Coordinates of C-alpha atoms in Angstrom, one line a residue:
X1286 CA -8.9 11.1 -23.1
X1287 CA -12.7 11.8 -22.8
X1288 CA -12.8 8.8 -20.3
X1289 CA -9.9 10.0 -17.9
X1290 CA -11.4 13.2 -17.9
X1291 CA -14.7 11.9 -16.8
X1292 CA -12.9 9.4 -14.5
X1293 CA -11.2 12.5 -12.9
X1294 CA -13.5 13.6 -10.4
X1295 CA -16.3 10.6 -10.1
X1296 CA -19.6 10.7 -11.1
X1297 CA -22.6 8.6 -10.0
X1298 CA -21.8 4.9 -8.9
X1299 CA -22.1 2.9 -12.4
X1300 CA -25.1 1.1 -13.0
X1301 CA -24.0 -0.9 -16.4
X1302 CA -24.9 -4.2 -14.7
X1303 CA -21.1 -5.4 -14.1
X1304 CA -21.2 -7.3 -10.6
X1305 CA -18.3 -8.4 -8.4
X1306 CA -18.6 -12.1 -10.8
X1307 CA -18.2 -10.3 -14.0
X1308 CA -15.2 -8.3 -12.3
X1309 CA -13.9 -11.9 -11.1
X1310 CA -14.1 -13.0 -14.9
X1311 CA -12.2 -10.2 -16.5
X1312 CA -9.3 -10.3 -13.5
X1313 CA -8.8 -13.9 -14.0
X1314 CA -6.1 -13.4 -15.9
X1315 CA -4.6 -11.4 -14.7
X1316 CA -4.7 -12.9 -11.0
X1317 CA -3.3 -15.9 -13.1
X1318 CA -0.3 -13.9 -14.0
X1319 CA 0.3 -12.5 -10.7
X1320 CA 0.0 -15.8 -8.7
X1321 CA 2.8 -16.9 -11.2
X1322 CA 4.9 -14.4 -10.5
X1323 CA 4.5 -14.5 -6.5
X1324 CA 4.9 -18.4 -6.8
X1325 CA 8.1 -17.7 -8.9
X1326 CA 9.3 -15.5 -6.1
X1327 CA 8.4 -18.1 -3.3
X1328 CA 9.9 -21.1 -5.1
X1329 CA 13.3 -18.8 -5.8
X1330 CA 12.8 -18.0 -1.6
X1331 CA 13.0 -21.6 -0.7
X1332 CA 15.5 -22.8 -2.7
X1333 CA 17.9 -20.2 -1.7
X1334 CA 17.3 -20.3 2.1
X1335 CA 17.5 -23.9 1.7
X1336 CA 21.1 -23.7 0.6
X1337 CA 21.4 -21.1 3.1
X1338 CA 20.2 -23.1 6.2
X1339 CA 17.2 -21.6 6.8
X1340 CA 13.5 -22.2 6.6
X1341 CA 11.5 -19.6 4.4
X1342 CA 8.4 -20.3 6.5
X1343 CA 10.4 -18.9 9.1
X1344 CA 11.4 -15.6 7.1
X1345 CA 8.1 -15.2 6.1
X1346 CA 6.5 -15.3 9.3
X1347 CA 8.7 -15.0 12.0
X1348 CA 10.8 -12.5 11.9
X1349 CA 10.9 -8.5 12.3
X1350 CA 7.6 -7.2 12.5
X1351 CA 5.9 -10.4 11.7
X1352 CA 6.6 -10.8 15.6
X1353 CA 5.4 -7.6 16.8
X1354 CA 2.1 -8.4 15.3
X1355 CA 2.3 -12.4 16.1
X1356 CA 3.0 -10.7 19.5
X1357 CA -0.6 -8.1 19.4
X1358 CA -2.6 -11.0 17.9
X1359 CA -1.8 -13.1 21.1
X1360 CA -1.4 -11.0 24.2
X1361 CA -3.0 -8.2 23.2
X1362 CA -1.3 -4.1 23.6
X1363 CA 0.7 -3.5 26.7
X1364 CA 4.4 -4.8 25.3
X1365 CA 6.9 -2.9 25.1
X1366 CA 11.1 -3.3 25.0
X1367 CA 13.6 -0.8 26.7
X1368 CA 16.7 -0.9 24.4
X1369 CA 20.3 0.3 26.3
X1370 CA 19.9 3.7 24.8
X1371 CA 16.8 4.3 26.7
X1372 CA 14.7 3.9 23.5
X1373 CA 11.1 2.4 24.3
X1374 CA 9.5 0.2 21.1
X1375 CA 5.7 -0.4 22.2
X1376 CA 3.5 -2.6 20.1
X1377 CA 1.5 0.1 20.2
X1378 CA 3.2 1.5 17.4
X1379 CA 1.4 -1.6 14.8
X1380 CA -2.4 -1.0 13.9
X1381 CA -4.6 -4.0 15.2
X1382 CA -6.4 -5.2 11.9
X1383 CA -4.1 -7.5 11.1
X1384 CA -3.6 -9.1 14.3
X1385 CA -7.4 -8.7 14.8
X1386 CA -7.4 -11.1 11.7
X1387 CA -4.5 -13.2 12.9
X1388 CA -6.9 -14.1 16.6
X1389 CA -10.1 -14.6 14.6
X1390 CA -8.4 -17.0 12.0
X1391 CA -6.6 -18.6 14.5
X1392 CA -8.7 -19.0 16.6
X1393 CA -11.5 -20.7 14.1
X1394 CA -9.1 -22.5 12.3
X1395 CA -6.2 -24.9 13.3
X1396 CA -3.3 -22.6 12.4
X1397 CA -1.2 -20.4 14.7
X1398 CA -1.6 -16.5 14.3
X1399 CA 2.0 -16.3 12.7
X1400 CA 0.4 -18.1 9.6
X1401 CA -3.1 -17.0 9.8
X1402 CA -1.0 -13.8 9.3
X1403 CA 0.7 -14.7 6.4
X1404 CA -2.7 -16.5 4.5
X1405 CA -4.4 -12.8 5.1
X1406 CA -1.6 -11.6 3.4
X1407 CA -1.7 -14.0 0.5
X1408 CA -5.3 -14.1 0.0
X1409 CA -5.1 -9.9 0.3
X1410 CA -2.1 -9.9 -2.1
X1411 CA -4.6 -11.3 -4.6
X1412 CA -7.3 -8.8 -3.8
X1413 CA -5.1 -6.2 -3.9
X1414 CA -4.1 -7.1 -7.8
X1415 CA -7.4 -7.8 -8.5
X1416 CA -8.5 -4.3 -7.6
X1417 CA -5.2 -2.6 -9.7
X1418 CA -6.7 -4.9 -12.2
X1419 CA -9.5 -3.0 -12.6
X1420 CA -7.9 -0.1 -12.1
X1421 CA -5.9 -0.2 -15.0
X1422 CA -8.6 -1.9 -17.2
X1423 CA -11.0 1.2 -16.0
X1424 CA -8.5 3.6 -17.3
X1425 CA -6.9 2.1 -20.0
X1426 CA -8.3 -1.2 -21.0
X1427 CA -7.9 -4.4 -20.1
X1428 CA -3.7 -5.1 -21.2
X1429 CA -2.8 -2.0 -18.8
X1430 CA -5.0 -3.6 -15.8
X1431 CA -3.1 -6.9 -16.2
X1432 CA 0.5 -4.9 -16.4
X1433 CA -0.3 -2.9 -13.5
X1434 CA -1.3 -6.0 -11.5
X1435 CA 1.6 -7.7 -12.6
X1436 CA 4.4 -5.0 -11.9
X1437 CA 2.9 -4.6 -8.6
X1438 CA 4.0 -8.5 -8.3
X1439 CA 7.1 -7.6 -9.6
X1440 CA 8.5 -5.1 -7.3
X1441 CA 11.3 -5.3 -6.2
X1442 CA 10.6 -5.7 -2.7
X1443 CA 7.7 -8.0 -3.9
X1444 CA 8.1 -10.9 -1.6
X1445 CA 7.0 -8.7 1.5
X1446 CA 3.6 -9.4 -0.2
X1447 CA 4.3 -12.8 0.5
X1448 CA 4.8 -12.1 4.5
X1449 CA 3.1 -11.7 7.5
X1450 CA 3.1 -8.1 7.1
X1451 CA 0.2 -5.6 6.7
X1452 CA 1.5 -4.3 3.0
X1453 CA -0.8 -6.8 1.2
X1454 CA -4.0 -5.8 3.5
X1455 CA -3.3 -2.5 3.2
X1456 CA -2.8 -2.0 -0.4
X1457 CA -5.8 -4.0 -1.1
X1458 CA -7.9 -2.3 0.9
X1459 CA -6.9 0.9 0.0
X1460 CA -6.7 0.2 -3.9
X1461 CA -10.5 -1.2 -3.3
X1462 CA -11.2 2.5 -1.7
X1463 CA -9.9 4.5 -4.2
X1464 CA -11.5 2.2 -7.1
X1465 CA -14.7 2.7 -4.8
X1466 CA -14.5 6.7 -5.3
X1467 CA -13.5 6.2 -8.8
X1468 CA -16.9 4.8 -9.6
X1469 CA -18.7 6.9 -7.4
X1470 CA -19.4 4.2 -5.0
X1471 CA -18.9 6.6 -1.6
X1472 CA -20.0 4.6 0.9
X1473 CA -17.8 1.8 -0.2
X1474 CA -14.9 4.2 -0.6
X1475 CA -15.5 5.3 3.3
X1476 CA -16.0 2.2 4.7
X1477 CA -13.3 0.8 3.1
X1478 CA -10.8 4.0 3.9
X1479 CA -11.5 3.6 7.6
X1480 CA -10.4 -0.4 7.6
X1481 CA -7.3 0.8 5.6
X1482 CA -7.3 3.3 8.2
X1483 CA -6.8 0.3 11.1
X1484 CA -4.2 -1.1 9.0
X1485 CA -1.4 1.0 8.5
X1486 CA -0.6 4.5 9.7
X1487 CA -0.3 5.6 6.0
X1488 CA -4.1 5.0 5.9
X1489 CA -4.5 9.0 6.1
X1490 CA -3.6 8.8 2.1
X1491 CA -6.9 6.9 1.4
X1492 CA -8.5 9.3 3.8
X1493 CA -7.4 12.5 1.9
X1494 CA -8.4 10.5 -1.5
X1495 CA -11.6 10.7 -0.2
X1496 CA -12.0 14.0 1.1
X1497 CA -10.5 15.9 -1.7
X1498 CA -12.3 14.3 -4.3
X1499 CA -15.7 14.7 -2.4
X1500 CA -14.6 18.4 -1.9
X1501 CA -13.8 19.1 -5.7
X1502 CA -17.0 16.8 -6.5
X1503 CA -18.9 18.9 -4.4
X1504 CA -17.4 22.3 -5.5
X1505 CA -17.7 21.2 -9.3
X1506 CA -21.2 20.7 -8.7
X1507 CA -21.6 24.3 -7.3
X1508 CA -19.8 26.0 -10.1
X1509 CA -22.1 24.5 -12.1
X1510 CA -25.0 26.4 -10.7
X1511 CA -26.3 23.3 -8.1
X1512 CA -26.4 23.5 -5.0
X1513 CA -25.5 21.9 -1.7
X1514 CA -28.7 19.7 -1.9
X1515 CA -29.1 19.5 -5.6
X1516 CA -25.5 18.0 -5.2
X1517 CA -25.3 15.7 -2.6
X1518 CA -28.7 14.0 -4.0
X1519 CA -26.5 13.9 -7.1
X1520 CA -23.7 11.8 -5.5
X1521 CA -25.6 9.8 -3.0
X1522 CA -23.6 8.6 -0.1
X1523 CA -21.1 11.2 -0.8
X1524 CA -22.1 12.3 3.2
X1525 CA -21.4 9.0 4.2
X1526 CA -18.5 8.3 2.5
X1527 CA -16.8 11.4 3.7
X1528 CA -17.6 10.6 7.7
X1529 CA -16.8 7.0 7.5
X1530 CA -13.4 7.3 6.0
X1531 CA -11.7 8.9 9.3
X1532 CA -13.0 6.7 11.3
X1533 CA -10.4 3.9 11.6
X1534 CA -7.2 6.2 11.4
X1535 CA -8.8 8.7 14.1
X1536 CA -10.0 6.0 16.4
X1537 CA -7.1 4.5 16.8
X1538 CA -4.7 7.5 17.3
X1539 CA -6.9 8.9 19.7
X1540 CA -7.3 5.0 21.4
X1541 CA -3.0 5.5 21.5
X1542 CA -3.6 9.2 23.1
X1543 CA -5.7 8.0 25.5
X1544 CA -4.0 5.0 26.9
X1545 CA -0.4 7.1 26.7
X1546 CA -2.6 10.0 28.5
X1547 CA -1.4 12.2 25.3
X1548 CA -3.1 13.6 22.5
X1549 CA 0.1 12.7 20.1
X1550 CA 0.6 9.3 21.9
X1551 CA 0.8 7.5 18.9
X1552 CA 3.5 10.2 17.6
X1553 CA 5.6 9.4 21.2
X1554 CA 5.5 5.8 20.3
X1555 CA 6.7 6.2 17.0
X1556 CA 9.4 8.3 18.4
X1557 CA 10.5 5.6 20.4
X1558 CA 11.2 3.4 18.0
X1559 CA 13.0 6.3 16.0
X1560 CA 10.4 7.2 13.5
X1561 CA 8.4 10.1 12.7
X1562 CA 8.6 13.1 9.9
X1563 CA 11.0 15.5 9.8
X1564 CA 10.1 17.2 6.2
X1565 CA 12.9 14.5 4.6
X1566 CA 15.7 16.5 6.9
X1567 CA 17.0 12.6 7.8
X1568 CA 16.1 11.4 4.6
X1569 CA 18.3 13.6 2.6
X1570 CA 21.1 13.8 5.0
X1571 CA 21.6 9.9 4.6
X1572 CA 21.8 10.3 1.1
X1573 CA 24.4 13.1 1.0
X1574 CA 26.5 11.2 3.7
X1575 CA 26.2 8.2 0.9
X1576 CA 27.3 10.8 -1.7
X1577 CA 30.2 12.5 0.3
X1578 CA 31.6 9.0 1.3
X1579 CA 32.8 5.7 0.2
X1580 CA 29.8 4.6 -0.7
X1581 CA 28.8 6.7 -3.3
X1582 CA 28.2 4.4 -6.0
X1583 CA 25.1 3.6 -3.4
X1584 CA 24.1 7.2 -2.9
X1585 CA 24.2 7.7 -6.7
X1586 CA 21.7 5.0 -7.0
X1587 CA 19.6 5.8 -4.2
X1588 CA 19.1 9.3 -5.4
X1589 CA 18.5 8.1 -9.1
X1590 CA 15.9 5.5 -7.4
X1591 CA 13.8 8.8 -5.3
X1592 CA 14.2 10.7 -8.5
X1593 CA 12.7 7.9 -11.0
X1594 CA 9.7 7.7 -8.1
X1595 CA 9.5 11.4 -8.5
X1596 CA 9.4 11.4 -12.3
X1597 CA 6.6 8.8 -12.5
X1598 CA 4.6 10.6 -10.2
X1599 CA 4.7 14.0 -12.1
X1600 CA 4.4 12.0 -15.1
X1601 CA 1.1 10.3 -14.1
X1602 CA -0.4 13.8 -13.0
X1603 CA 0.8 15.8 -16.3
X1604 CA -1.3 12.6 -18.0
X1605 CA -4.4 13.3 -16.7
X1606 CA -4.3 10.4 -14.1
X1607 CA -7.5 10.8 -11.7
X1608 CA -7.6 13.1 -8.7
X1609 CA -8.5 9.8 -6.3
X1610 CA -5.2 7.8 -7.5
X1611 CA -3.0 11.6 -7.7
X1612 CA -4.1 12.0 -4.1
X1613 CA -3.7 8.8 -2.9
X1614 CA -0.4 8.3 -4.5
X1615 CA 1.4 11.5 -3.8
X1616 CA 0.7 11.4 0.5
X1617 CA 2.0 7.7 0.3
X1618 CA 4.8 9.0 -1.5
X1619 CA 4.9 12.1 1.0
X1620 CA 5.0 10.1 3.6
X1621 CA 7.4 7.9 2.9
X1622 CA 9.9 10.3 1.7
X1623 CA 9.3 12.2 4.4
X1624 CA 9.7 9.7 7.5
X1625 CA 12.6 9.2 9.8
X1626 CA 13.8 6.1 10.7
X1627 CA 15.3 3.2 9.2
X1628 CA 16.0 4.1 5.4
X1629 CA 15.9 0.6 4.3
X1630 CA 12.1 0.5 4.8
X1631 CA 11.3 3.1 2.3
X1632 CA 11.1 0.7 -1.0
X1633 CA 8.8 -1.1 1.2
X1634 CA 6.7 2.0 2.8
X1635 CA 6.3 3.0 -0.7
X1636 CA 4.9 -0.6 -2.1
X1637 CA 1.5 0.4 -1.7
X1638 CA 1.9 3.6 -3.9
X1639 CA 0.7 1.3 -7.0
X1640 CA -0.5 4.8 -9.4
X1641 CA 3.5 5.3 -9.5
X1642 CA 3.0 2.0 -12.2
X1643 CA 0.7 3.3 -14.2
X1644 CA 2.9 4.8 -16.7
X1645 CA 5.0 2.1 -17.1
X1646 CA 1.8 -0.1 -17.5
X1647 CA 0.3 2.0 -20.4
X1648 CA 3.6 2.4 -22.1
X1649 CA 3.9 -1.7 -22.1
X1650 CA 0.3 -1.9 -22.9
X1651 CA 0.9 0.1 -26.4
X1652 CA 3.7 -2.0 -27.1
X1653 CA 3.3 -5.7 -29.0
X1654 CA 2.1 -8.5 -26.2
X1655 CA 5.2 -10.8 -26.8
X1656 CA 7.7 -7.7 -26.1
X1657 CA 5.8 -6.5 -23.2
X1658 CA 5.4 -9.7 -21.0
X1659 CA 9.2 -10.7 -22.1
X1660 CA 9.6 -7.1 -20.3
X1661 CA 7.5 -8.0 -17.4
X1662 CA 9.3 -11.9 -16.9
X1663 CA 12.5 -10.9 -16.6
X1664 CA 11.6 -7.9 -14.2
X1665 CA 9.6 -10.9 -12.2
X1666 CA 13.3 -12.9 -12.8
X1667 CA 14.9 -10.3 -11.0
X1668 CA 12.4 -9.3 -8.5
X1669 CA 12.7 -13.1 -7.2
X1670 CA 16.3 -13.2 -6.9
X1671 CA 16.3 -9.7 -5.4
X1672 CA 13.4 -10.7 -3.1
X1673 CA 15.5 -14.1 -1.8
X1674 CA 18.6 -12.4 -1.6
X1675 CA 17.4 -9.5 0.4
X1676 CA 15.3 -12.0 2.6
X1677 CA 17.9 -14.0 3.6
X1678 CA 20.5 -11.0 4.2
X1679 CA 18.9 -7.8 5.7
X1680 CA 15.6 -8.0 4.6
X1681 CA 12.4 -5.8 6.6
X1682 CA 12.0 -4.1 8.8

């Protein structure tokens, strides 16, 4: 318990000689076990869509918002659809990293954006575990980083890490951030906050990771008698950190404002497509609609499914877990629990909330190896069958 408690509120950046190759060498395995278990979910995609008729290249980059951001990468902002109930959906609603990164890969390699889009998201998928990785291994050793990087692989909704969707760039770049603050790395953890922050609108959880834990460093370091200077010299690039991590999030919302000619532009185009936050109002309608009706069987397992997500969450912060990952992890919860919109999307808003697996990857780490990754293949069995049946049906948005 000594080491969460010192890994609670970070200390100076670690200077015990461990680069980014001896980080490689310890993740190996476990990016060996996730790639398996992504490659299990592909192969189970393909051969079910091709007794189904259709291509899984074409589910994995060419449908939903795949489109929207094929669409950004190519012609730029300015799109926008009119539905017949007067409902405006703007591309301005999608943040531009990943279709930044769709043009520049497309445009130096001989691939089209739709699967320059869905390489970033690979090659981020495996960043993105690598980073959990060390996460886990940090906090609890080396079995719980590999468990944590492979549940993440074995969501559910997994295969949407296999898509042209910003899930993959956006976990790993936020799961980078907060492993940056956990080490005391503050720069790192800003700059790498404010890319998050051009990725996904849910970027403002790596931001508050950031903030809060620089505010409790700071205010630590003042209860114990130092002062502002004293402190910051303690924690250098704690200053930085703390100005670069807004930087992405704000500059695009107020880019949105200024082109809609509002200062909640961005929150006007999100209400055109039907999103926004509402406290959960619409959220927990739905499910008592599903619980009053004919379809309560679903509403039963819906609200078991918010209340497990709950109960990890308060179990990871009675456990000690980290103020960067409790942060993080609750206002990605928050968020997602308390948007509007299409309720199908919440599993995968919530995909990037990784400390919700924590738990569950201590708990296998204590038990024997054989038990634990017989525990973790059949969870990959079903998250491939899920993921190709749920593909080839409704699947995203």
């Amino acid at each position: 318990m000594s080491d969460l408690a010192s890994a609670a509120v970070p200390g100076r950046a670690l200077s015990d000689g461990t680069g980014a190759r001896a980080a490689l060498r310890r993740a190996a395995p476990a990016l060996a076990v996730y790639a398996a278990i992504r490659l299990l979910g592909l192969t189970v995609l393909a051969a079910w869509s091709a007794a189904d008729g259709k291509s899984w290249h074409t589910l994995l980059t060419a449908r939903w918002d795949s489109l929207w951001y094929t669409r950004v990468a190519e012609q730029g902002y300015g799109y926008a659809v009119q539905l017949p109930s007067g409902d405006i959906h703007s591309n301005l609603a999608f943040f531009p990293l990943l279709p930044w990164l769709e043009r520049g890969l497309s445009a130096a390699l001989p691939v089209s954006p739709a699967d320059a889009g869905m390489a970033v998201a690979w090659l981020s998928s495996l960043a993105a575990a690598g980073a959990l990785y060390l996460t886990g291994e940090r906090l609890h050793g080396p079995r719980a980083g590999a468990l944590l990087a492979a549940l993440w692989a074995a969501l559910p909704v997994g295969i949407v890490q296999s898509m042209a969707y910003s899930e993959s760039l956006f976990t790993a770049l936020a799961a980078c951030g907060v492993y940056a603050v956990l080490t005391g790395r503050w720069v790192w953890a800003g700059v790498l906050s404010s890319l998050a922050g051009l990725t996904r609108p849910v970027g403002a959880a790596v931001v508050a990771a950031v903030w809060i834990t620089a505010a409790v460093t700071l205010w630590r370091e003042r209860t114990d008698g130092a002062g502002l200077r004293v402190a910051l010299r303690r924690h250098p690039g704690l200053l930085s950190g703390v100005l670069l991590a807004p930087l992405g999030w704000c500059g695009f919302f107020l880019w949105v404002g200024a082109r809609q000619g509002s200062f909640t532009g961005y929150l006007d185009v999100q209400g055109g497509w039907g999103n926004g936050f509402d406290g959960g109002l619409a959220f927990g309608t739905f499910i008592w609609q599903q619980l009053s009706g004919p379809a309560l069987p679903a509403g039963l397992a819906l609200l078991a499914g918010v209340g497990l997500v709950l109960w990890l969450y308060g179990h990871g912060v009675r456990r000690g877990q980290p103020l960067p990952l409790v942060v993080y992890g609750g206002v990605v919860l928050l968020l997602a629990l308390t948007a509007k919109g299409y309720f199908g999307s919440k599993p995968r808003l919530m995909m990037p909330a990784y400390p919700l697996l924590l738990p569950v990857a201590t708990a296998l780490a204590r038990c024997r190896p054989v038990r634990a990754w017989w525990v973790v293949g059949l969870v990959a069995a079903g998250s491939a069958i899920y993921g190709a049946f749920w593909l080839n049906g409704s699947g995203p948005p």
